[in-house]
Amino acid sequence: MKYNPINLIIAGGMLILMNSSCQSSAKPADPALAGKKAMPETFVLEKGVLSTTLQLPGELQAFEKVDLYAKVNSFVKKILVDVGSEVKQGQLLAILEAPEINAQLNGASSRLKAAEAVHLNSKAYYNRLLETSKTPGTISPTDLDLALAREQSDAANLAAARAAYTEVNNNRDYLTIRAAFDGVISARNVNTGAYVGPAGKGSELPMFTLQQQKKLRLIIAVPEAYSGLVNQQNALTFTVRSLPGQTFEGKLVRLAGALDARLRSQHVEMDVINNDKKLLPGMVAEISLPLPASDSSFVIPETALINGAEGNYVILSRSGKAKKAEVKKGRNSGGKWEIYGQLQAGDTLVTSASEEYREGTPLLPL
């Protein structure tokens, strides 16, 4: 097939004419609208109450925990419990033996009996002299005074002997190790025949560790920024990783009332009833602590707050012009911030603020 060059030239010219016609029919941009910006969205500042929930880690600890040591140098004669044993207050856990204490007790008992005999004799002698002295001229006052002094001295020696005997007897009582409270033996570090004592090789580790498990402490460190919002009316919930899907509840019962000098946080505690012993001392809990505001404050969307090189500020609309107002941040929750500064209810703020707004910049309408 052959193409006619004349036809091709005519067709190309028609396309050029059609393109020029389309371009000439388009409307030129309005120069009056060039450079103008839309009026930014604004809102009226009002006071509100912002309640937040603080997520914090905490640690479960035994409500009572004690390491049991031997008070006197001795050997383990018999062990009556083991790790995991549930014990009651006063229950016998172990029996120790120290033959020298028995010998000391026998010696103290003998000295006590001798002191009792001496005192009994001197007291009887003084009483006889006292009766005889009632007859004038039979007993001189000096002899009566000497007899009284001897009786009082022997009474003091008797009291000392009785105290020495009680001391040794009390030391013998330390040869029995008993539970200080109801709980569970969580550690045992001795076996039968082991040497134990208050010092030396046998005192490196406690004989037993006793922990209360039916009641636990949940210990939380609340940061300084939130410590003023915590009180004993706060109810909270918590979870532990080892029990997924289970939530536990409680109330704060103890507040330290001071900040830790190292962590700058307040130590608070919650009591946890654990009769089923699902929770164990040492577990880490994830706590949801609600922090309702104690009073109202200015609440703004986070898009209205600028955190720039000049600090934290918002953009006010004053007579159609932008004005910066420095503020301090409070809490944030759900895309909103508490702010504090030289503001008044009813002020108009730019909703989507940015550092492009300069002081005095006109906020142009559409």
CSV table of N, CA, C and O in Angstrom, one decimal, residues 202-282:
chain,number,residue,atom,x,y,z
A,202,GLY,N,29.2,-22.2,109.5
A,202,GLY,CA,27.8,-22.6,109.5
A,202,GLY,C,26.8,-21.5,109.4
A,202,GLY,O,25.6,-21.8,109.4
A,203,SER,N,27.2,-20.3,109.3
A,203,SER,CA,26.3,-19.2,109.2
A,203,SER,C,26.2,-18.5,107.8
A,203,SER,O,25.6,-17.5,107.6
A,204,GLU,N,26.8,-19.1,106.8
A,204,GLU,CA,26.9,-18.5,105.5
A,204,GLU,C,25.5,-18.5,104.9
A,204,GLU,O,25.1,-17.5,104.2
A,205,LEU,N,24.7,-19.5,105.0
A,205,LEU,CA,23.4,-19.5,104.5
A,205,LEU,C,22.3,-19.8,105.6
A,205,LEU,O,22.7,-20.4,106.6
A,206,PRO,N,21.1,-19.3,105.4
A,206,PRO,CA,20.1,-19.6,106.4
A,206,PRO,C,19.7,-21.1,106.4
A,206,PRO,O,19.8,-21.8,105.3
A,207,MET,N,19.3,-21.6,107.5
A,207,MET,CA,18.8,-23.0,107.5
A,207,MET,C,17.6,-23.2,106.6
A,207,MET,O,17.5,-24.1,105.8
A,208,PHE,N,16.6,-22.3,106.8
A,208,PHE,CA,15.4,-22.3,106.0
A,208,PHE,C,15.0,-20.9,105.6
A,208,PHE,O,15.4,-20.0,106.2
A,209,THR,N,14.2,-20.8,104.5
A,209,THR,CA,13.6,-19.6,104.1
A,209,THR,C,12.1,-19.9,104.2
A,209,THR,O,11.6,-20.8,103.5
A,210,LEU,N,11.4,-19.1,105.0
A,210,LEU,CA,9.9,-19.2,105.1
A,210,LEU,C,9.2,-18.0,104.5
A,210,LEU,O,9.5,-16.9,104.8
A,211,GLN,N,8.2,-18.3,103.6
A,211,GLN,CA,7.5,-17.2,103.0
A,211,GLN,C,6.0,-17.5,103.1
A,211,GLN,O,5.5,-18.6,103.0
A,212,GLN,N,5.3,-16.4,103.3
A,212,GLN,CA,3.8,-16.5,103.3
A,212,GLN,C,3.3,-16.3,101.9
A,212,GLN,O,3.6,-15.4,101.2
A,213,GLN,N,2.5,-17.3,101.4
A,213,GLN,CA,2.0,-17.3,100.1
A,213,GLN,C,0.5,-17.0,99.9
A,213,GLN,O,0.1,-16.6,98.8
A,214,LYS,N,-0.2,-17.2,101.0
A,214,LYS,CA,-1.7,-16.9,100.9
A,214,LYS,C,-2.0,-15.4,100.9
A,214,LYS,O,-3.2,-15.1,100.6
A,215,LYS,N,-1.1,-14.6,101.1
A,215,LYS,CA,-1.2,-13.2,101.1
A,215,LYS,C,0.1,-12.6,100.5
A,215,LYS,O,1.1,-12.9,101.1
A,216,LEU,N,0.0,-11.8,99.5
A,216,LEU,CA,1.2,-11.3,98.8
A,216,LEU,C,1.2,-9.8,98.8
A,216,LEU,O,0.1,-9.1,99.0
A,217,ARG,N,2.3,-9.2,98.6
A,217,ARG,CA,2.5,-7.8,98.3
A,217,ARG,C,2.8,-7.5,96.9
A,217,ARG,O,3.7,-8.2,96.3
A,218,LEU,N,2.0,-6.6,96.2
A,218,LEU,CA,2.4,-6.2,94.9
A,218,LEU,C,3.0,-4.8,95.0
A,218,LEU,O,2.4,-3.8,95.4
A,219,ILE,N,4.3,-4.8,94.7
A,219,ILE,CA,5.1,-3.5,94.9
A,219,ILE,C,5.3,-2.8,93.6
A,219,ILE,O,5.6,-3.4,92.5
A,220,ILE,N,4.9,-1.5,93.6
A,220,ILE,CA,5.0,-0.7,92.3
A,220,ILE,C,5.8,0.5,92.6
A,220,ILE,O,5.7,1.1,93.7
A,221,ALA,N,6.5,1.0,91.6
A,221,ALA,CA,7.3,2.2,91.7
A,221,ALA,C,6.6,3.2,90.7
A,221,ALA,O,6.7,3.1,89.5
A,222,VAL,N,5.9,4.2,91.3
A,222,VAL,CA,5.1,5.1,90.5
A,222,VAL,C,6.0,6.3,90.2
A,222,VAL,O,6.6,7.0,91.1
A,223,PRO,N,6.3,6.7,88.9
A,223,PRO,CA,7.1,7.8,88.6
A,223,PRO,C,6.7,9.1,89.2
A,223,PRO,O,5.5,9.3,89.5
A,224,GLU,N,7.6,10.0,89.4
A,224,GLU,CA,7.4,11.3,90.1
A,224,GLU,C,6.3,12.1,89.4
A,224,GLU,O,5.4,12.7,90.1
A,225,ALA,N,6.2,12.0,88.1
A,225,ALA,CA,5.2,12.8,87.4
A,225,ALA,C,3.8,12.4,87.7
A,225,ALA,O,2.9,13.2,87.5
A,226,TYR,N,3.6,11.2,88.2
A,226,TYR,CA,2.2,10.7,88.4
A,226,TYR,C,2.0,10.5,89.9
A,226,TYR,O,0.9,10.1,90.3
A,227,SER,N,3.0,10.7,90.8
A,227,SER,CA,2.9,10.4,92.2
A,227,SER,C,1.8,11.2,92.9
A,227,SER,O,1.1,10.8,93.8
A,228,GLY,N,1.5,12.5,92.4
A,228,GLY,CA,0.5,13.3,93.0
A,228,GLY,C,-0.9,12.8,92.7
A,228,GLY,O,-1.9,13.3,93.3
A,229,LEU,N,-1.1,11.9,91.7
A,229,LEU,CA,-2.4,11.4,91.3
A,229,LEU,C,-2.8,10.1,91.9
A,229,LEU,O,-3.8,9.6,91.7
A,230,VAL,N,-1.8,9.6,92.7
A,230,VAL,CA,-2.1,8.2,93.3
A,230,VAL,C,-2.6,8.4,94.7
A,230,VAL,O,-2.0,9.2,95.5
A,231,ASN,N,-3.6,7.7,95.1
A,231,ASN,CA,-4.1,7.7,96.5
A,231,ASN,C,-4.6,6.3,96.8
A,231,ASN,O,-4.7,5.4,95.9
A,232,GLN,N,-5.0,6.1,98.0
A,232,GLN,CA,-5.4,4.7,98.5
A,232,GLN,C,-6.8,4.4,98.0
A,232,GLN,O,-7.3,3.3,98.3
A,233,GLN,N,-7.5,5.2,97.3
A,233,GLN,CA,-8.7,4.9,96.7
A,233,GLN,C,-8.6,4.3,95.3
A,233,GLN,O,-9.6,3.9,94.7
A,234,ASN,N,-7.4,4.4,94.7
A,234,ASN,CA,-7.2,3.9,93.4
A,234,ASN,C,-7.3,2.3,93.3
A,234,ASN,O,-6.6,1.6,94.0
A,235,ALA,N,-8.3,1.9,92.5
A,235,ALA,CA,-8.4,0.5,92.2
A,235,ALA,C,-7.6,0.1,91.0
A,235,ALA,O,-7.5,1.0,90.0
A,236,LEU,N,-7.0,-1.0,90.9
A,236,LEU,CA,-6.2,-1.4,89.8
A,236,LEU,C,-6.4,-2.8,89.4
A,236,LEU,O,-6.9,-3.6,90.2
A,237,THR,N,-6.0,-3.2,88.2
A,237,THR,CA,-6.0,-4.5,87.7
A,237,THR,C,-4.5,-4.9,87.3
A,237,THR,O,-3.8,-4.0,86.9
A,238,PHE,N,-4.2,-6.2,87.3
A,238,PHE,CA,-2.9,-6.6,86.8
A,238,PHE,C,-3.0,-8.0,86.3
A,238,PHE,O,-3.9,-8.7,86.5
A,239,THR,N,-2.0,-8.3,85.5
A,239,THR,CA,-1.9,-9.6,84.9
A,239,THR,C,-0.4,-10.1,85.0
A,239,THR,O,0.5,-9.3,85.3
A,240,VAL,N,-0.3,-11.4,84.9
A,240,VAL,CA,1.1,-12.0,84.9
A,240,VAL,C,1.2,-12.9,83.7
A,240,VAL,O,0.2,-13.5,83.2
A,241,ARG,N,2.4,-13.0,83.2
A,241,ARG,CA,2.7,-13.7,82.0
A,241,ARG,C,2.4,-15.2,82.1
A,241,ARG,O,2.0,-15.9,81.1
A,242,SER,N,2.6,-15.8,83.3
A,242,SER,CA,2.4,-17.2,83.4
A,242,SER,C,0.9,-17.6,83.5
A,242,SER,O,0.6,-18.8,83.4
A,243,LEU,N,0.0,-16.7,83.6
A,243,LEU,CA,-1.4,-16.9,83.6
A,243,LEU,C,-2.1,-16.1,82.6
A,243,LEU,O,-2.8,-15.1,82.9
A,244,PRO,N,-1.9,-16.3,81.3
A,244,PRO,CA,-2.5,-15.5,80.3
A,244,PRO,C,-4.0,-15.6,80.3
A,244,PRO,O,-4.6,-16.6,80.6
A,245,GLY,N,-4.6,-14.5,80.1
A,245,GLY,CA,-6.1,-14.4,80.0
A,245,GLY,C,-6.8,-14.2,81.4
A,245,GLY,O,-8.0,-14.0,81.5
A,246,GLN,N,-6.0,-14.2,82.5
A,246,GLN,CA,-6.5,-14.0,83.8
A,246,GLN,C,-6.2,-12.6,84.3
A,246,GLN,O,-5.0,-12.2,84.2
A,247,THR,N,-7.1,-11.9,84.8
A,247,THR,CA,-6.9,-10.6,85.4
A,247,THR,C,-7.2,-10.5,86.9
A,247,THR,O,-8.2,-11.1,87.3
A,248,PHE,N,-6.4,-9.9,87.6
A,248,PHE,CA,-6.5,-9.8,89.1
A,248,PHE,C,-6.8,-8.3,89.5
A,248,PHE,O,-6.3,-7.4,88.8
A,249,GLU,N,-7.5,-8.1,90.5
A,249,GLU,CA,-7.9,-6.8,91.0
A,249,GLU,C,-7.5,-6.5,92.4
A,249,GLU,O,-7.2,-7.5,93.2
A,250,GLY,N,-7.4,-5.2,92.7
A,250,GLY,CA,-7.1,-4.9,94.1
A,250,GLY,C,-7.0,-3.4,94.3
A,250,GLY,O,-7.3,-2.6,93.3
A,251,LYS,N,-6.7,-2.9,95.5
A,251,LYS,CA,-6.6,-1.5,95.8
A,251,LYS,C,-5.2,-1.2,96.4
A,251,LYS,O,-4.6,-2.1,97.1
A,252,LEU,N,-4.7,0.0,96.2
A,252,LEU,CA,-3.5,0.4,96.8
A,252,LEU,C,-3.8,0.6,98.3
A,252,LEU,O,-4.8,1.2,98.7
A,253,VAL,N,-2.9,0.0,99.2
A,253,VAL,CA,-3.2,0.1,100.6
A,253,VAL,C,-2.0,0.9,101.4
A,253,VAL,O,-2.2,1.4,102.5
A,254,ARG,N,-0.9,0.9,100.8
A,254,ARG,CA,0.3,1.6,101.4
A,254,ARG,C,1.0,2.4,100.4
A,254,ARG,O,1.4,2.0,99.4
A,255,LEU,N,1.2,3.7,100.8
A,255,LEU,CA,2.0,4.6,100.0
A,255,LEU,C,3.2,5.1,100.9
A,255,LEU,O,3.1,5.4,102.0
A,256,ALA,N,4.4,5.1,100.2
A,256,ALA,CA,5.6,5.5,101.0
A,256,ALA,C,5.5,7.0,101.5
A,256,ALA,O,6.1,7.3,102.5
A,257,GLY,N,4.9,7.8,100.7
A,257,GLY,CA,4.8,9.2,101.1
A,257,GLY,C,6.1,10.0,100.8
A,257,GLY,O,6.2,11.1,101.3
A,258,ALA,N,7.0,9.4,100.1
A,258,ALA,CA,8.3,10.0,99.7
A,258,ALA,C,8.8,9.4,98.5
A,258,ALA,O,8.4,8.3,98.1
A,259,LEU,N,9.7,10.1,97.8
A,259,LEU,CA,10.3,9.6,96.5
A,259,LEU,C,11.6,8.9,96.8
A,259,LEU,O,12.4,9.4,97.7
A,260,ASP,N,11.8,7.8,96.1
A,260,ASP,CA,13.1,7.2,96.2
A,260,ASP,C,14.2,8.1,95.6
A,260,ASP,O,14.0,8.7,94.5
A,261,ALA,N,15.3,8.3,96.3
A,261,ALA,CA,16.3,9.3,95.9
A,261,ALA,C,17.0,8.9,94.6
A,261,ALA,O,17.5,9.7,93.9
A,262,ARG,N,17.0,7.6,94.3
A,262,ARG,CA,17.8,7.1,93.2
A,262,ARG,C,16.9,7.0,91.9
A,262,ARG,O,17.2,7.5,90.9
A,263,LEU,N,15.7,6.5,92.1
A,263,LEU,CA,14.8,6.3,91.0
A,263,LEU,C,13.8,7.4,90.8
A,263,LEU,O,13.1,7.5,89.8
A,264,ARG,N,13.6,8.3,91.8
A,264,ARG,CA,12.7,9.4,91.7
A,264,ARG,C,11.3,8.9,91.5
A,264,ARG,O,10.5,9.3,90.6
A,265,SER,N,10.9,7.9,92.2
A,265,SER,CA,9.6,7.3,92.1
A,265,SER,C,9.1,7.0,93.5
A,265,SER,O,9.9,6.9,94.5
A,266,GLN,N,7.7,6.9,93.7
A,266,GLN,CA,7.1,6.6,95.0
A,266,GLN,C,6.8,5.1,95.1
A,266,GLN,O,6.3,4.5,94.2
A,267,HIS,N,7.2,4.5,96.2
A,267,HIS,CA,7.0,3.1,96.5
A,267,HIS,C,5.6,2.9,97.0
A,267,HIS,O,5.2,3.5,98.0
A,268,VAL,N,4.8,2.2,96.3
A,268,VAL,CA,3.4,1.9,96.7
A,268,VAL,C,3.2,0.4,96.7
A,268,VAL,O,3.8,-0.4,96.0
A,269,GLU,N,2.2,-0.1,97.6
A,269,GLU,CA,2.0,-1.5,97.7
A,269,GLU,C,0.5,-1.8,97.7
A,269,GLU,O,-0.3,-1.0,98.1
A,270,MET,N,0.2,-3.0,97.2
A,270,MET,CA,-1.1,-3.5,97.2
A,270,MET,C,-1.1,-4.9,97.8
A,270,MET,O,-0.2,-5.7,97.6
A,271,ASP,N,-2.1,-5.2,98.6
A,271,ASP,CA,-2.3,-6.5,99.2
A,271,ASP,C,-3.1,-7.4,98.2
A,271,ASP,O,-4.1,-7.0,97.7
A,272,VAL,N,-2.6,-8.6,98.0
A,272,VAL,CA,-3.2,-9.6,97.1
A,272,VAL,C,-3.5,-10.8,97.9
A,272,VAL,O,-2.6,-11.5,98.4
A,273,ILE,N,-4.8,-11.2,98.0
A,273,ILE,CA,-5.2,-12.4,98.6
A,273,ILE,C,-5.0,-13.6,97.6
A,273,ILE,O,-5.5,-13.5,96.5
A,274,ASN,N,-4.3,-14.6,98.1
A,274,ASN,CA,-3.8,-15.6,97.1
A,274,ASN,C,-4.1,-17.0,97.8
A,274,ASN,O,-3.2,-17.9,97.9
A,275,ASN,N,-5.3,-17.2,98.2
A,275,ASN,CA,-5.7,-18.5,98.8
A,275,ASN,C,-5.5,-19.7,98.0
A,275,ASN,O,-5.1,-20.8,98.5
A,276,ASP,N,-5.7,-19.6,96.7
A,276,ASP,CA,-5.5,-20.7,95.8
A,276,ASP,C,-4.0,-20.8,95.3
A,276,ASP,O,-3.6,-21.8,94.7
A,277,LYS,N,-3.2,-19.9,95.7
A,277,LYS,CA,-1.7,-19.9,95.5
A,277,LYS,C,-1.4,-20.0,94.0
A,277,LYS,O,-0.4,-20.6,93.6
A,278,LYS,N,-2.2,-19.4,93.2
A,278,LYS,CA,-1.9,-19.4,91.7
A,278,LYS,C,-0.7,-18.4,91.5
A,278,LYS,O,0.2,-18.7,90.7
A,279,LEU,N,-0.7,-17.3,92.3
A,279,LEU,CA,0.4,-16.4,92.2
A,279,LEU,C,1.6,-16.8,93.1
A,279,LEU,O,1.3,-17.3,94.2
A,280,LEU,N,2.8,-16.5,92.6
A,280,LEU,CA,3.9,-16.9,93.4
A,280,LEU,C,4.8,-15.7,93.7
A,280,LEU,O,4.9,-14.8,92.8
A,281,PRO,N,5.4,-15.6,94.9
A,281,PRO,CA,6.4,-14.5,95.1
A,281,PRO,C,7.5,-14.5,94.1
A,281,PRO,O,8.0,-15.6,93.7
A,282,GLY,N,7.8,-13.3,93.6
A,282,GLY,CA,8.8,-13.2,92.6
A,282,GLY,C,8.3,-13.0,91.2
A,282,GLY,O,9.0,-12.6,90.3
